[in-house]
Structures are given as structure tokens and as C-alpha cells.
N, C-alpha and C. Protein backbone atom coordinates (compact mmCIF):
# COMPACT_ATOMS: atom_id res chain seq x y z
N MET A 1 -16.26 8.81 7.82
CA MET A 1 -16.57 7.62 7.27
C MET A 1 -14.79 7.31 6.58
N PHE A 2 -14.31 7.71 7.19
CA PHE A 2 -12.27 7.39 6.33
C PHE A 2 -12.19 6.87 7.68
N GLY A 3 -12.28 6.98 8.76
CA GLY A 3 -12.08 6.48 9.98
C GLY A 3 -11.23 8.25 10.52
N ILE A 4 -10.23 7.26 11.79
CA ILE A 4 -9.38 8.32 12.63
C ILE A 4 -8.35 8.84 11.91
N ASN A 5 -8.62 10.25 11.88
CA ASN A 5 -7.57 11.45 11.30
C ASN A 5 -5.84 10.54 12.19
N THR A 6 -5.10 10.27 11.50
CA THR A 6 -4.00 10.15 12.33
C THR A 6 -2.57 10.45 11.02
N ALA A 7 -3.12 11.55 10.39
CA ALA A 7 -2.00 12.06 9.30
C ALA A 7 -1.97 13.43 9.04
N THR A 8 -1.08 14.77 9.08
CA THR A 8 -1.80 16.03 8.25
C THR A 8 -0.78 15.99 7.68
N TYR A 9 -0.73 16.89 6.45
CA TYR A 9 -0.47 16.80 4.90
C TYR A 9 -0.58 19.00 5.08
N ASP A 10 1.04 19.12 4.64
CA ASP A 10 1.10 20.57 3.94
C ASP A 10 0.32 20.99 2.88
N ASN A 11 0.22 20.10 1.99
CA ASN A 11 -0.45 20.19 0.41
C ASN A 11 -1.21 18.89 0.13
N LEU A 12 -2.27 19.51 -0.88
CA LEU A 12 -2.83 18.35 -1.39
C LEU A 12 -3.17 18.89 -3.23
N ILE A 13 -2.31 17.84 -3.24
CA ILE A 13 -1.84 18.26 -5.18
C ILE A 13 -2.92 17.01 -5.52
N VAL A 14 -3.84 18.09 -6.57
CA VAL A 14 -4.65 16.95 -7.51
C VAL A 14 -4.55 17.02 -8.66
N PHE A 15 -4.12 15.61 -9.31
CA PHE A 15 -4.22 15.95 -10.93
C PHE A 15 -5.93 15.42 -11.52
N LEU A 16 -6.17 16.42 -12.00
CA LEU A 16 -7.40 16.28 -12.56
C LEU A 16 -7.13 15.09 -14.26
N GLY A 17 -8.47 14.18 -14.37
CA GLY A 17 -8.89 14.08 -16.14
C GLY A 17 -9.77 12.75 -15.61
N ASN A 18 -9.81 11.76 -16.15
CA ASN A 18 -11.00 10.40 -15.86
C ASN A 18 -10.26 9.03 -15.69
N PRO A 19 -11.04 8.89 -15.04
CA PRO A 19 -10.70 7.38 -15.51
C PRO A 19 -10.64 6.20 -16.11
N GLY A 20 -9.94 5.11 -16.70
CA GLY A 20 -9.86 3.84 -17.66
C GLY A 20 -9.41 4.30 -18.40
N ASP A 21 -8.89 3.38 -19.21
CA ASP A 21 -7.76 2.71 -20.19
C ASP A 21 -8.51 3.71 -21.37
N LYS A 22 -10.03 3.70 -21.62
CA LYS A 22 -10.42 4.79 -22.78
C LYS A 22 -10.13 5.45 -23.34
N TYR A 23 -9.84 6.68 -21.67
CA TYR A 23 -9.58 7.63 -21.59
C TYR A 23 -7.77 8.55 -21.41
N GLU A 24 -7.28 7.30 -21.85
CA GLU A 24 -5.59 7.53 -21.47
C GLU A 24 -4.80 8.07 -22.36
N ASN A 25 -4.34 9.11 -22.02
CA ASN A 25 -3.30 9.76 -23.42
C ASN A 25 -4.10 10.99 -24.19
N THR A 26 -5.45 11.45 -23.33
CA THR A 26 -6.74 12.28 -24.02
C THR A 26 -6.29 13.35 -23.89
N ARG A 27 -6.76 14.56 -24.46
CA ARG A 27 -6.02 15.91 -23.53
C ARG A 27 -6.63 16.46 -22.30
N HIS A 28 -7.69 15.94 -21.79
CA HIS A 28 -8.68 16.25 -21.01
C HIS A 28 -7.55 15.32 -19.24
N ASN A 29 -7.29 14.48 -19.93
CA ASN A 29 -6.34 13.66 -18.59
C ASN A 29 -4.66 14.27 -18.75
N ALA A 30 -4.53 15.87 -19.39
CA ALA A 30 -3.16 16.38 -19.24
C ALA A 30 -2.80 16.15 -17.52
N GLY A 31 -3.84 16.59 -16.91
CA GLY A 31 -3.28 16.43 -15.23
C GLY A 31 -2.62 14.64 -15.16
N PHE A 32 -3.51 13.74 -15.25
CA PHE A 32 -3.16 12.68 -14.74
C PHE A 32 -1.94 12.17 -15.42
N ILE A 33 -1.75 12.93 -16.89
CA ILE A 33 0.11 12.68 -17.10
C ILE A 33 0.90 13.23 -16.58
N ILE A 34 0.56 14.55 -15.85
CA ILE A 34 1.88 15.59 -15.20
C ILE A 34 1.57 14.52 -13.80
N GLY A 35 0.97 13.76 -13.57
CA GLY A 35 0.80 13.47 -11.89
C GLY A 35 1.69 11.88 -12.27
N ASP A 36 1.44 11.27 -13.22
CA ASP A 36 2.28 10.16 -12.98
C ASP A 36 3.79 10.71 -12.99
N TYR A 37 3.65 11.80 -14.20
CA TYR A 37 5.32 12.11 -14.03
C TYR A 37 5.65 12.54 -13.17
N ILE A 38 5.29 12.85 -11.90
CA ILE A 38 5.47 13.94 -10.99
C ILE A 38 5.97 12.41 -9.60
N ALA A 39 4.81 11.73 -10.12
CA ALA A 39 5.34 10.52 -8.56
C ALA A 39 6.69 9.94 -8.58
N THR A 40 6.62 9.31 -10.54
CA THR A 40 7.46 8.67 -10.79
C THR A 40 8.89 9.13 -10.65
N LYS A 41 9.18 10.68 -10.81
CA LYS A 41 10.35 11.07 -10.13
C LYS A 41 10.31 11.35 -8.80
N LEU A 42 9.92 10.83 -7.96
CA LEU A 42 9.73 11.06 -6.56
C LEU A 42 9.29 9.89 -6.10
N GLY A 43 9.69 8.96 -7.22
CA GLY A 43 9.61 7.29 -7.04
C GLY A 43 8.67 6.99 -6.05
N VAL A 44 7.19 7.59 -6.31
CA VAL A 44 5.97 6.57 -5.96
C VAL A 44 5.23 6.22 -6.64
N THR A 45 3.89 5.68 -6.65
CA THR A 45 2.65 5.91 -7.14
C THR A 45 1.61 6.31 -6.90
N ILE A 46 0.80 6.36 -7.23
CA ILE A 46 -0.67 6.94 -7.56
C ILE A 46 -1.40 6.13 -7.32
N GLU A 47 -1.65 5.14 -6.26
CA GLU A 47 -2.41 3.89 -6.35
C GLU A 47 -3.24 3.48 -5.40
N LYS A 48 -3.25 3.96 -3.95
CA LYS A 48 -3.81 3.96 -2.92
C LYS A 48 -5.49 4.73 -3.60
N GLU A 49 -6.93 3.53 -2.91
CA GLU A 49 -7.85 4.13 -3.00
C GLU A 49 -8.83 4.47 -2.04
N LYS A 50 -8.81 5.71 -1.69
CA LYS A 50 -9.43 6.28 -0.85
C LYS A 50 -9.65 8.06 -1.26
N PHE A 51 -10.81 8.52 -0.30
CA PHE A 51 -11.33 9.81 -0.96
C PHE A 51 -11.66 9.68 -2.28
N LEU A 52 -12.57 8.92 -3.14
CA LEU A 52 -13.09 8.81 -4.32
C LEU A 52 -11.80 9.01 -5.55
N SER A 53 -10.35 8.81 -4.64
CA SER A 53 -9.00 8.85 -5.38
C SER A 53 -8.47 7.65 -6.02
N LYS A 54 -6.68 7.72 -6.74
CA LYS A 54 -6.28 7.24 -5.62
C LYS A 54 -4.77 8.32 -5.45
N THR A 55 -4.55 7.76 -4.72
CA THR A 55 -3.89 8.94 -4.01
C THR A 55 -2.02 8.23 -3.55
N VAL A 56 -1.10 9.08 -3.10
CA VAL A 56 -0.13 8.52 -2.37
C VAL A 56 0.79 10.03 -1.76
N ALA A 57 1.02 9.42 -0.47
CA ALA A 57 1.88 10.73 0.79
C ALA A 57 3.19 11.00 0.13
N THR A 58 4.22 11.92 -0.13
CA THR A 58 5.00 11.74 -0.07
C THR A 58 5.80 12.96 0.62
N THR A 59 6.93 13.66 0.05
CA THR A 59 7.33 14.55 0.72
C THR A 59 7.59 15.95 -1.17
N ILE A 60 7.85 16.99 -1.37
CA ILE A 60 8.13 17.88 -1.77
C ILE A 60 8.79 18.96 -1.18
N ASN A 61 10.07 18.90 -1.39
CA ASN A 61 10.79 19.88 -0.53
C ASN A 61 10.94 20.16 0.87
N GLY A 62 10.75 18.89 1.32
CA GLY A 62 10.22 18.68 3.08
C GLY A 62 8.81 19.39 3.71
N GLN A 63 7.90 18.93 2.72
CA GLN A 63 6.39 19.32 2.76
C GLN A 63 5.65 18.36 2.69
N LYS A 64 4.54 17.83 3.71
CA LYS A 64 4.18 16.33 3.34
C LYS A 64 2.82 17.09 2.69
N CYS A 65 2.90 16.26 1.43
CA CYS A 65 1.81 15.91 0.25
C CYS A 65 1.26 15.44 0.00
N LEU A 66 0.28 15.56 -0.19
CA LEU A 66 -0.88 13.96 -0.49
C LEU A 66 -1.66 14.43 -2.03
N LEU A 67 -0.69 12.95 -2.40
CA LEU A 67 -0.85 14.17 -4.34
C LEU A 67 -2.36 12.64 -4.36
N ILE A 68 -3.13 13.31 -5.52
CA ILE A 68 -4.04 12.37 -5.99
C ILE A 68 -5.08 12.96 -7.49
N LYS A 69 -5.62 11.70 -7.55
CA LYS A 69 -6.44 11.41 -9.27
C LYS A 69 -7.32 11.01 -8.80
N PRO A 70 -8.41 11.97 -9.20
CA PRO A 70 -9.73 12.05 -8.36
C PRO A 70 -10.67 10.49 -9.39
N GLN A 71 -11.41 10.17 -8.88
CA GLN A 71 -11.57 9.10 -9.77
C GLN A 71 -13.28 9.04 -10.20
N THR A 72 -13.93 10.36 -10.01
CA THR A 72 -14.76 10.41 -9.95
C THR A 72 -14.80 10.92 -11.66
N PHE A 73 -14.59 11.08 -12.36
CA PHE A 73 -14.66 11.23 -13.57
C PHE A 73 -14.81 13.34 -13.97
N MET A 74 -14.32 13.18 -14.22
CA MET A 74 -14.19 14.83 -14.70
C MET A 74 -14.93 15.75 -13.66
N ASN A 75 -16.40 15.38 -13.52
CA ASN A 75 -17.39 16.56 -13.80
C ASN A 75 -17.92 16.59 -12.43
N LEU A 76 -17.32 15.52 -11.78
CA LEU A 76 -17.00 15.61 -9.96
C LEU A 76 -15.86 15.50 -9.20
N SER A 77 -14.93 16.59 -9.59
CA SER A 77 -14.33 16.65 -9.03
C SER A 77 -13.43 16.96 -7.45
N GLY A 78 -14.71 17.68 -7.68
CA GLY A 78 -14.67 18.35 -6.41
C GLY A 78 -14.67 17.64 -4.86
N ASP A 79 -15.50 16.43 -5.71
CA ASP A 79 -15.93 15.79 -4.40
C ASP A 79 -15.32 14.96 -3.61
N ALA A 80 -14.09 14.31 -4.45
CA ALA A 80 -12.48 14.05 -4.66
C ALA A 80 -11.99 15.13 -3.15
N ILE A 81 -11.45 16.12 -3.59
CA ILE A 81 -11.16 17.46 -3.46
C ILE A 81 -11.44 17.84 -1.82
N LEU A 82 -13.60 17.59 -1.63
CA LEU A 82 -13.41 18.19 -0.53
C LEU A 82 -13.60 17.08 0.47
N ALA A 83 -13.63 15.65 -0.09
CA ALA A 83 -13.41 14.27 0.93
C ALA A 83 -11.81 14.77 1.99
N ALA A 84 -11.09 14.96 0.73
CA ALA A 84 -9.79 14.81 0.90
C ALA A 84 -8.98 16.19 1.90
N SER A 85 -9.32 17.13 1.27
CA SER A 85 -8.91 18.16 2.52
C SER A 85 -9.82 18.86 3.44
N ASN A 86 -11.47 18.05 3.53
CA ASN A 86 -11.88 18.16 4.72
C ASN A 86 -11.18 16.72 5.81
N TYR A 87 -11.30 16.05 5.53
CA TYR A 87 -10.75 14.91 6.36
C TYR A 87 -9.07 15.38 7.27
N TYR A 88 -8.65 16.02 5.94
CA TYR A 88 -7.41 16.39 7.07
C TYR A 88 -7.04 17.56 7.21
N LYS A 89 -7.90 18.25 7.02
CA LYS A 89 -8.25 19.99 6.88
C LYS A 89 -6.90 20.56 7.08
N ILE A 90 -6.81 20.74 5.29
CA ILE A 90 -6.13 21.29 4.32
C ILE A 90 -6.43 22.32 4.07
N PRO A 91 -6.14 23.62 4.46
CA PRO A 91 -6.75 24.81 4.14
C PRO A 91 -6.60 24.52 2.35
N ILE A 92 -7.83 25.93 1.42
CA ILE A 92 -8.20 25.80 0.62
C ILE A 92 -7.04 26.76 -0.04
N GLU A 93 -6.28 26.84 0.52
CA GLU A 93 -5.16 28.02 0.01
C GLU A 93 -3.74 26.73 -0.51
N LYS A 94 -3.85 25.70 0.09
CA LYS A 94 -3.52 25.26 0.34
C LYS A 94 -2.76 24.13 -0.63
N VAL A 95 -4.47 24.03 -1.55
CA VAL A 95 -4.56 22.59 -2.76
C VAL A 95 -3.87 23.63 -4.11
N ILE A 96 -3.42 22.36 -4.50
CA ILE A 96 -2.91 22.75 -5.49
C ILE A 96 -3.60 21.83 -6.91
N VAL A 97 -4.31 22.38 -8.29
CA VAL A 97 -4.84 21.58 -8.90
C VAL A 97 -3.94 21.74 -10.19
N VAL A 98 -3.54 20.42 -10.85
CA VAL A 98 -3.65 20.63 -12.71
C VAL A 98 -4.79 20.05 -13.50
N GLN A 99 -4.68 20.65 -14.26
CA GLN A 99 -5.85 21.15 -14.91
C GLN A 99 -5.67 20.43 -16.40
N ASP A 100 -5.99 20.51 -17.48
CA ASP A 100 -5.53 20.83 -18.81
C ASP A 100 -6.85 22.29 -19.80
N GLU A 101 -5.98 22.92 -20.08
CA GLU A 101 -6.95 24.66 -20.76
C GLU A 101 -6.79 24.66 -21.81
N VAL A 102 -7.75 24.41 -22.47
CA VAL A 102 -7.90 24.77 -23.95
C VAL A 102 -7.53 25.92 -24.37
N ALA A 103 -7.43 27.16 -23.89
CA ALA A 103 -6.86 28.03 -23.78
C ALA A 103 -5.79 28.50 -24.43
N LEU A 104 -5.41 28.17 -23.76
CA LEU A 104 -3.64 27.75 -23.84
C LEU A 104 -2.88 26.93 -24.84
N ASN A 105 -1.64 27.19 -25.49
CA ASN A 105 -1.28 26.94 -26.07
C ASN A 105 -0.48 25.63 -25.77
N VAL A 106 -0.23 23.72 -26.27
CA VAL A 106 0.36 23.45 -26.06
C VAL A 106 1.56 23.68 -25.87
N GLY A 107 2.37 23.27 -24.76
CA GLY A 107 3.37 23.62 -24.59
C GLY A 107 3.40 25.08 -23.59
N ILE A 108 2.28 25.24 -23.31
CA ILE A 108 2.24 26.31 -22.23
C ILE A 108 1.96 25.69 -20.56
N PHE A 109 2.10 26.53 -20.11
CA PHE A 109 1.70 26.55 -18.75
C PHE A 109 1.36 27.67 -17.81
N ARG A 110 0.72 27.91 -17.54
CA ARG A 110 0.10 29.18 -16.00
C ARG A 110 -0.21 28.98 -14.99
N ILE A 111 0.19 29.34 -13.61
CA ILE A 111 -0.32 29.23 -12.99
C ILE A 111 -0.68 30.32 -12.55
N LYS A 112 -2.02 30.09 -11.59
CA LYS A 112 -3.38 31.13 -10.91
C LYS A 112 -4.08 30.72 -9.67
N ILE A 113 -4.68 31.86 -8.95
CA ILE A 113 -4.60 31.21 -7.81
C ILE A 113 -6.50 31.89 -8.10
N GLY A 114 -7.84 31.56 -8.04
CA GLY A 114 -8.71 31.88 -8.57
C GLY A 114 -9.32 31.91 -9.94
N GLY A 115 -10.49 32.98 -9.60
CA GLY A 115 -10.61 32.88 -11.14
C GLY A 115 -12.23 31.76 -11.52
N SER A 116 -12.84 32.18 -12.75
CA SER A 116 -13.73 31.67 -12.68
C SER A 116 -13.46 30.30 -13.91
N CYS A 117 -13.96 29.34 -14.32
CA CYS A 117 -14.22 27.60 -14.51
C CYS A 117 -13.87 28.07 -15.76
N ALA A 118 -14.06 29.28 -16.68
CA ALA A 118 -13.44 29.16 -18.33
C ALA A 118 -14.45 27.69 -18.85
N GLY A 119 -15.55 27.49 -18.34
CA GLY A 119 -16.15 26.16 -19.42
C GLY A 119 -15.38 24.85 -19.07
N HIS A 120 -14.54 25.03 -17.90
CA HIS A 120 -13.69 23.29 -17.82
C HIS A 120 -14.66 22.51 -16.50
N ASN A 121 -15.38 21.65 -16.80
CA ASN A 121 -16.57 21.19 -16.07
C ASN A 121 -15.96 20.48 -14.85
N GLY A 122 -14.01 20.38 -14.39
CA GLY A 122 -13.79 19.56 -13.56
C GLY A 122 -13.85 21.26 -12.81
N ILE A 123 -13.56 22.27 -13.34
CA ILE A 123 -13.31 23.18 -12.49
C ILE A 123 -14.50 23.78 -11.59
N ARG A 124 -15.55 23.96 -12.94
CA ARG A 124 -15.99 24.44 -12.52
C ARG A 124 -17.31 23.47 -10.95
N ASP A 125 -17.20 22.40 -11.17
CA ASP A 125 -17.51 21.18 -10.08
C ASP A 125 -16.77 21.78 -8.38
N ILE A 126 -15.46 22.17 -8.89
CA ILE A 126 -14.46 22.82 -7.61
C ILE A 126 -14.93 23.60 -7.76
N LEU A 127 -15.54 24.38 -7.96
CA LEU A 127 -15.71 26.24 -7.34
C LEU A 127 -16.91 25.84 -7.08
N GLU A 128 -17.93 25.00 -7.29
CA GLU A 128 -19.26 24.68 -6.58
C GLU A 128 -19.44 24.39 -5.02
N LYS A 129 -18.11 23.59 -4.70
CA LYS A 129 -17.69 22.96 -3.96
C LYS A 129 -16.50 23.10 -2.17
N VAL A 130 -16.06 24.02 -2.84
CA VAL A 130 -14.94 24.87 -1.88
C VAL A 130 -15.25 26.18 -2.90
N GLU A 131 -14.22 27.37 -1.48
CA GLU A 131 -13.74 28.69 -2.39
C GLU A 131 -12.80 28.20 -3.12
N ASP A 132 -13.15 29.78 -4.31
CA ASP A 132 -11.87 29.51 -5.33
C ASP A 132 -9.94 30.29 -4.83
N LYS A 133 -9.83 29.83 -3.46
CA LYS A 133 -8.80 30.11 -3.95
C LYS A 133 -7.71 29.39 -3.69
N PHE A 134 -7.90 28.09 -4.46
CA PHE A 134 -7.37 27.02 -4.40
C PHE A 134 -6.32 27.38 -5.76
N ILE A 135 -5.27 27.26 -5.87
CA ILE A 135 -4.31 27.07 -6.90
C ILE A 135 -3.96 26.34 -8.09
N ARG A 136 -4.36 27.00 -9.35
CA ARG A 136 -4.03 26.10 -10.47
C ARG A 136 -3.14 26.42 -11.31
N ILE A 137 -2.21 24.93 -11.91
CA ILE A 137 -1.19 25.01 -12.75
C ILE A 137 -2.12 24.48 -14.00
N ARG A 138 -2.32 25.66 -15.33
CA ARG A 138 -3.59 25.19 -16.49
C ARG A 138 -2.47 24.74 -16.88
N VAL A 139 -3.08 22.97 -17.59
CA VAL A 139 -1.52 23.33 -19.00
C VAL A 139 -2.18 23.28 -20.49
N GLY A 140 -1.54 23.67 -21.01
CA GLY A 140 -1.92 24.04 -22.43
C GLY A 140 -2.54 23.19 -23.17
N VAL A 141 -3.45 23.17 -23.90
CA VAL A 141 -3.98 20.69 -24.67
C VAL A 141 -4.38 21.90 -26.37
N GLY A 142 -4.49 23.39 -26.76
CA GLY A 142 -4.59 24.01 -27.44
C GLY A 142 -6.20 23.97 -28.05
N GLU A 143 -6.66 24.80 -28.35
CA GLU A 143 -7.82 25.16 -28.81
C GLU A 143 -8.55 24.28 -29.87
N LYS A 144 -9.55 23.94 -30.21
CA LYS A 144 -10.58 23.20 -31.02
C LYS A 144 -10.30 23.51 -32.70
N PRO A 145 -10.24 22.83 -33.11
CA PRO A 145 -9.42 23.52 -34.98
C PRO A 145 -10.80 24.48 -35.16
N SER A 146 -11.94 24.44 -35.29
CA SER A 146 -12.74 25.12 -35.31
C SER A 146 -14.16 25.67 -34.37
N LYS A 147 -15.22 26.54 -34.84
CA LYS A 147 -15.66 26.77 -34.03
C LYS A 147 -16.63 26.11 -33.88
N GLU A 148 -17.04 25.20 -34.84
CA GLU A 148 -17.77 24.24 -34.78
C GLU A 148 -17.72 22.95 -34.77
N TYR A 149 -16.16 22.80 -34.79
CA TYR A 149 -15.78 21.30 -33.80
C TYR A 149 -16.71 21.55 -32.25
N ASP A 150 -17.11 19.92 -31.86
CA ASP A 150 -17.32 20.02 -30.78
C ASP A 150 -16.26 19.68 -29.48
N ILE A 151 -16.66 20.93 -28.40
CA ILE A 151 -15.87 20.76 -27.54
C ILE A 151 -15.35 19.52 -26.85
N ILE A 152 -16.57 18.94 -26.53
CA ILE A 152 -16.42 17.05 -26.23
C ILE A 152 -15.27 16.53 -26.89
N ASN A 153 -15.67 16.38 -28.07
CA ASN A 153 -14.34 15.52 -29.00
C ASN A 153 -13.41 15.77 -28.73
N TRP A 154 -13.61 17.70 -28.90
CA TRP A 154 -11.96 17.72 -28.43
C TRP A 154 -11.28 17.50 -27.13
N VAL A 155 -11.25 17.99 -25.87
CA VAL A 155 -10.94 17.09 -24.88
C VAL A 155 -10.49 16.01 -24.72
N LEU A 156 -12.07 15.52 -25.49
CA LEU A 156 -11.59 14.02 -24.96
C LEU A 156 -10.70 12.95 -26.71
N GLY A 157 -10.20 13.60 -26.97
CA GLY A 157 -9.54 13.40 -28.17
C GLY A 157 -7.71 12.56 -27.95
N LYS A 158 -7.39 12.11 -28.52
CA LYS A 158 -5.64 11.87 -28.36
C LYS A 158 -5.19 12.74 -28.72
N PHE A 159 -3.88 12.60 -27.75
CA PHE A 159 -2.94 13.75 -28.00
C PHE A 159 -2.02 13.10 -29.13
N PRO A 160 -1.78 13.90 -29.98
CA PRO A 160 -1.02 13.57 -31.30
C PRO A 160 0.23 13.34 -30.70
N LYS A 161 1.30 12.63 -31.60
CA LYS A 161 2.55 12.42 -30.84
C LYS A 161 3.31 14.02 -29.73
N GLU A 162 2.98 14.49 -31.72
CA GLU A 162 4.15 15.39 -30.99
C GLU A 162 3.56 16.72 -29.71
N ASP A 163 2.11 16.58 -30.03
CA ASP A 163 1.72 17.01 -28.39
C ASP A 163 2.39 17.39 -27.17
N ARG A 164 1.83 15.21 -27.54
CA ARG A 164 1.99 14.60 -26.27
C ARG A 164 3.33 14.75 -26.08
N ASP A 165 4.86 15.10 -26.62
CA ASP A 165 5.61 15.07 -26.34
C ASP A 165 5.62 16.55 -25.89
N LYS A 166 5.38 17.57 -25.90
CA LYS A 166 5.72 18.67 -25.47
C LYS A 166 4.67 19.12 -24.32
N ILE A 167 3.61 18.20 -23.87
CA ILE A 167 4.01 17.82 -22.61
C ILE A 167 4.89 17.15 -21.54
N ASP A 168 5.67 16.11 -22.53
CA ASP A 168 6.06 15.62 -21.80
C ASP A 168 7.57 16.83 -21.10
N GLU A 169 7.37 17.87 -22.27
CA GLU A 169 8.61 18.69 -22.26
C GLU A 169 8.80 19.83 -20.91
N ILE A 170 7.14 20.26 -20.70
CA ILE A 170 7.48 20.64 -19.59
C ILE A 170 7.03 20.16 -18.48
N SER A 171 6.78 18.91 -18.69
CA SER A 171 6.59 18.28 -16.88
C SER A 171 7.17 18.17 -15.65
N PRO A 172 8.74 18.71 -16.63
CA PRO A 172 10.15 18.78 -15.42
C PRO A 172 9.48 20.35 -14.85
N ASP A 173 9.08 21.22 -15.66
CA ASP A 173 8.74 22.59 -15.16
C ASP A 173 7.58 23.18 -14.30
N ILE A 174 7.09 22.24 -14.55
CA ILE A 174 5.62 22.35 -13.70
C ILE A 174 5.75 21.40 -12.36
N LEU A 175 7.29 20.28 -12.21
CA LEU A 175 7.46 19.87 -11.10
C LEU A 175 8.18 20.50 -10.31
N ASN A 176 9.00 21.91 -11.07
CA ASN A 176 9.83 22.24 -10.17
C ASN A 176 8.76 23.99 -10.10
N ALA A 177 8.21 23.83 -10.29
CA ALA A 177 6.94 25.03 -10.02
C ALA A 177 6.18 24.18 -8.28
N ILE A 178 5.74 23.49 -8.89
CA ILE A 178 5.22 22.52 -8.02
C ILE A 178 5.69 22.82 -6.32
N GLU A 179 7.05 22.78 -6.59
CA GLU A 179 8.51 22.70 -5.48
C GLU A 179 7.79 23.71 -4.65
N LEU A 180 8.19 24.58 -6.08
CA LEU A 180 7.78 26.03 -5.23
C LEU A 180 7.36 26.87 -4.91
N ILE A 181 6.22 25.98 -5.51
CA ILE A 181 3.87 26.91 -4.14
C ILE A 181 4.40 26.35 -3.42
N VAL A 182 4.60 24.69 -2.97
CA VAL A 182 4.26 24.34 -1.96
C VAL A 182 5.44 24.80 -1.13
N CYS A 183 6.30 25.14 -0.96
CA CYS A 183 7.27 26.38 0.37
C CYS A 183 6.68 27.83 0.06
N GLY A 184 5.80 27.94 -0.33
CA GLY A 184 4.79 29.20 -0.11
C GLY A 184 6.09 30.60 -1.66
N ASN A 185 6.72 30.13 -2.51
CA ASN A 185 7.06 31.20 -3.38
C ASN A 185 6.08 30.44 -4.66
N ILE A 186 5.41 30.86 -4.19
CA ILE A 186 4.19 31.15 -5.33
C ILE A 186 4.41 32.18 -6.65
N SER A 187 4.63 33.41 -5.41
CA SER A 187 5.38 35.02 -6.76
C SER A 187 6.58 34.58 -7.49
N LYS A 188 7.54 33.30 -6.96
CA LYS A 188 8.47 33.17 -7.78
C LYS A 188 8.39 31.95 -9.02
N ALA A 189 6.98 31.01 -8.52
CA ALA A 189 7.29 30.42 -9.29
C ALA A 189 6.10 30.90 -10.47
N MET A 190 5.20 31.73 -10.42
CA MET A 190 4.35 32.67 -11.32
C MET A 190 5.45 33.34 -11.92
N SER A 191 6.64 33.53 -11.42
CA SER A 191 7.65 35.13 -12.27
C SER A 191 8.01 34.22 -13.45
N LEU A 192 8.40 33.16 -12.78
CA LEU A 192 9.56 31.90 -13.39
C LEU A 192 8.99 31.41 -14.63
N TYR A 193 7.49 31.15 -14.81
CA TYR A 193 7.12 29.44 -15.57
C TYR A 193 6.06 30.26 -15.80
N ASN A 194 5.23 31.04 -15.88
CA ASN A 194 3.84 31.72 -16.63
C ASN A 194 4.14 32.50 -17.90
N LYS A 195 3.97 31.77 -19.12
CA LYS A 195 4.73 31.94 -20.41
C LYS A 195 3.14 32.94 -21.02
N THR A 196 4.08 33.83 -21.75
CA THR A 196 3.54 34.26 -22.69
C THR A 196 2.91 33.54 -24.01
N ASN A 197 1.27 34.02 -24.45
CA ASN A 197 0.59 32.73 -25.61
C ASN A 197 0.41 33.93 -26.31
N THR A 198 -0.29 33.64 -27.42
CA THR A 198 -0.59 34.34 -28.30
C THR A 198 -2.09 34.60 -27.88
N LYS A 199 -2.80 34.10 -27.47
CA LYS A 199 -4.29 34.26 -27.22
C LYS A 199 -4.25 34.95 -25.75
N LYS A 200 -5.52 35.68 -25.38
CA LYS A 200 -4.95 36.57 -24.36
C LYS A 200 -6.17 35.82 -23.57
N VAL A 201 -6.05 35.38 -22.00
CA VAL A 201 -6.89 34.87 -21.21
C VAL A 201 -6.79 34.87 -20.50
């Protein structure tokens, strides 16, 4: 479907979000925001269209990495991961997914392996299509203001400036965590960057 496989990658790094101007700077696009920051710091742009995604190949700490921003919309994120990981035969343990997380306060991120989707539709779709052994970087976007508030409206709402500033502030730490993870130092990354939070998650 995609031609002859002429390259291999050590890691697949997936930044979740929704494509299109309508969704720019929304909470659900925290993954895209982080991805663009990381690409800029690495001197690349995630723009080549392949595997139902925008992609770019790069090197992080000597490891060959494929960065992707799925263009399937959040609810079908698993299709993009499946296409890229199958084509390059990247083990699911070498897949890193950067996602938004309403159960964490803004300015907090946590690293974990496995677990349920916790209501996140993008993660739900991924779990339906691959094993739950991929690594997650859960980026806090804050919980909705009340039980009555519609969760879809919340995650598709725009970041206020102070919250977006907090996302920008933690982006360098997320890049540092990824640099450790791709070299096999996930325990060190967890030790350094998994932060306490007022909510039990």
C-alpha cells in the first residue's frame, strides 16, 4: 500500500490532536502543540503526508525516530499508528503517544505504560487496534469546570493564555523525557518528571 520499506526507525512518536484551523490551540490538541514545539527544537517540520498523518523523520539522542501527527481526527488515531508501526515493524513498546489529559491539572504531565483509555477517545481507538504496551505522555489540560459542563465542549475549547503558557513551560521537560525514553531510560524519565497532583488518577 505504501510502497517498498526502505527505512527503519527505533521509535514512533505520536502527537494526538485534530487537524484543521478550527481545532488550533484547543485542549484536545495539546499533543499537536507539543509535537510542533519538539519538531522546531529538532530543526524539522512535521509536514510530509504519509500513514494518514503528517510525518517527519529525525534523530533524537542517536535514535532514529518517526514523528507523526495523525490527520484522521482524534477518534481514529489508531489507524495512523497501526499503518506506520506495521510498515516499519516498530514494536508497540517503542511507540510513544503524547495526549491531552483532563484528569491532570494544566502544567502537569505524567509518563505511563498501559492502562485504560480513561474516557479519552483517541486512546480508546488506539487500544482497540494495538496492544496496551505503548508509552503515554499524558499532558494535563485540566478538568471541566462542573459536572454539567459537556466534556466535548471542554476538550474542544481553546486554551486561555495562562493555560497555554503553562503548556509551553512544560514542553522542554517533555522533550527531555522523550530523549530519555528513546534511549531506554523510561524509569529515569518517570522518576524525574512524574509529578504529584491534587487528583488521584
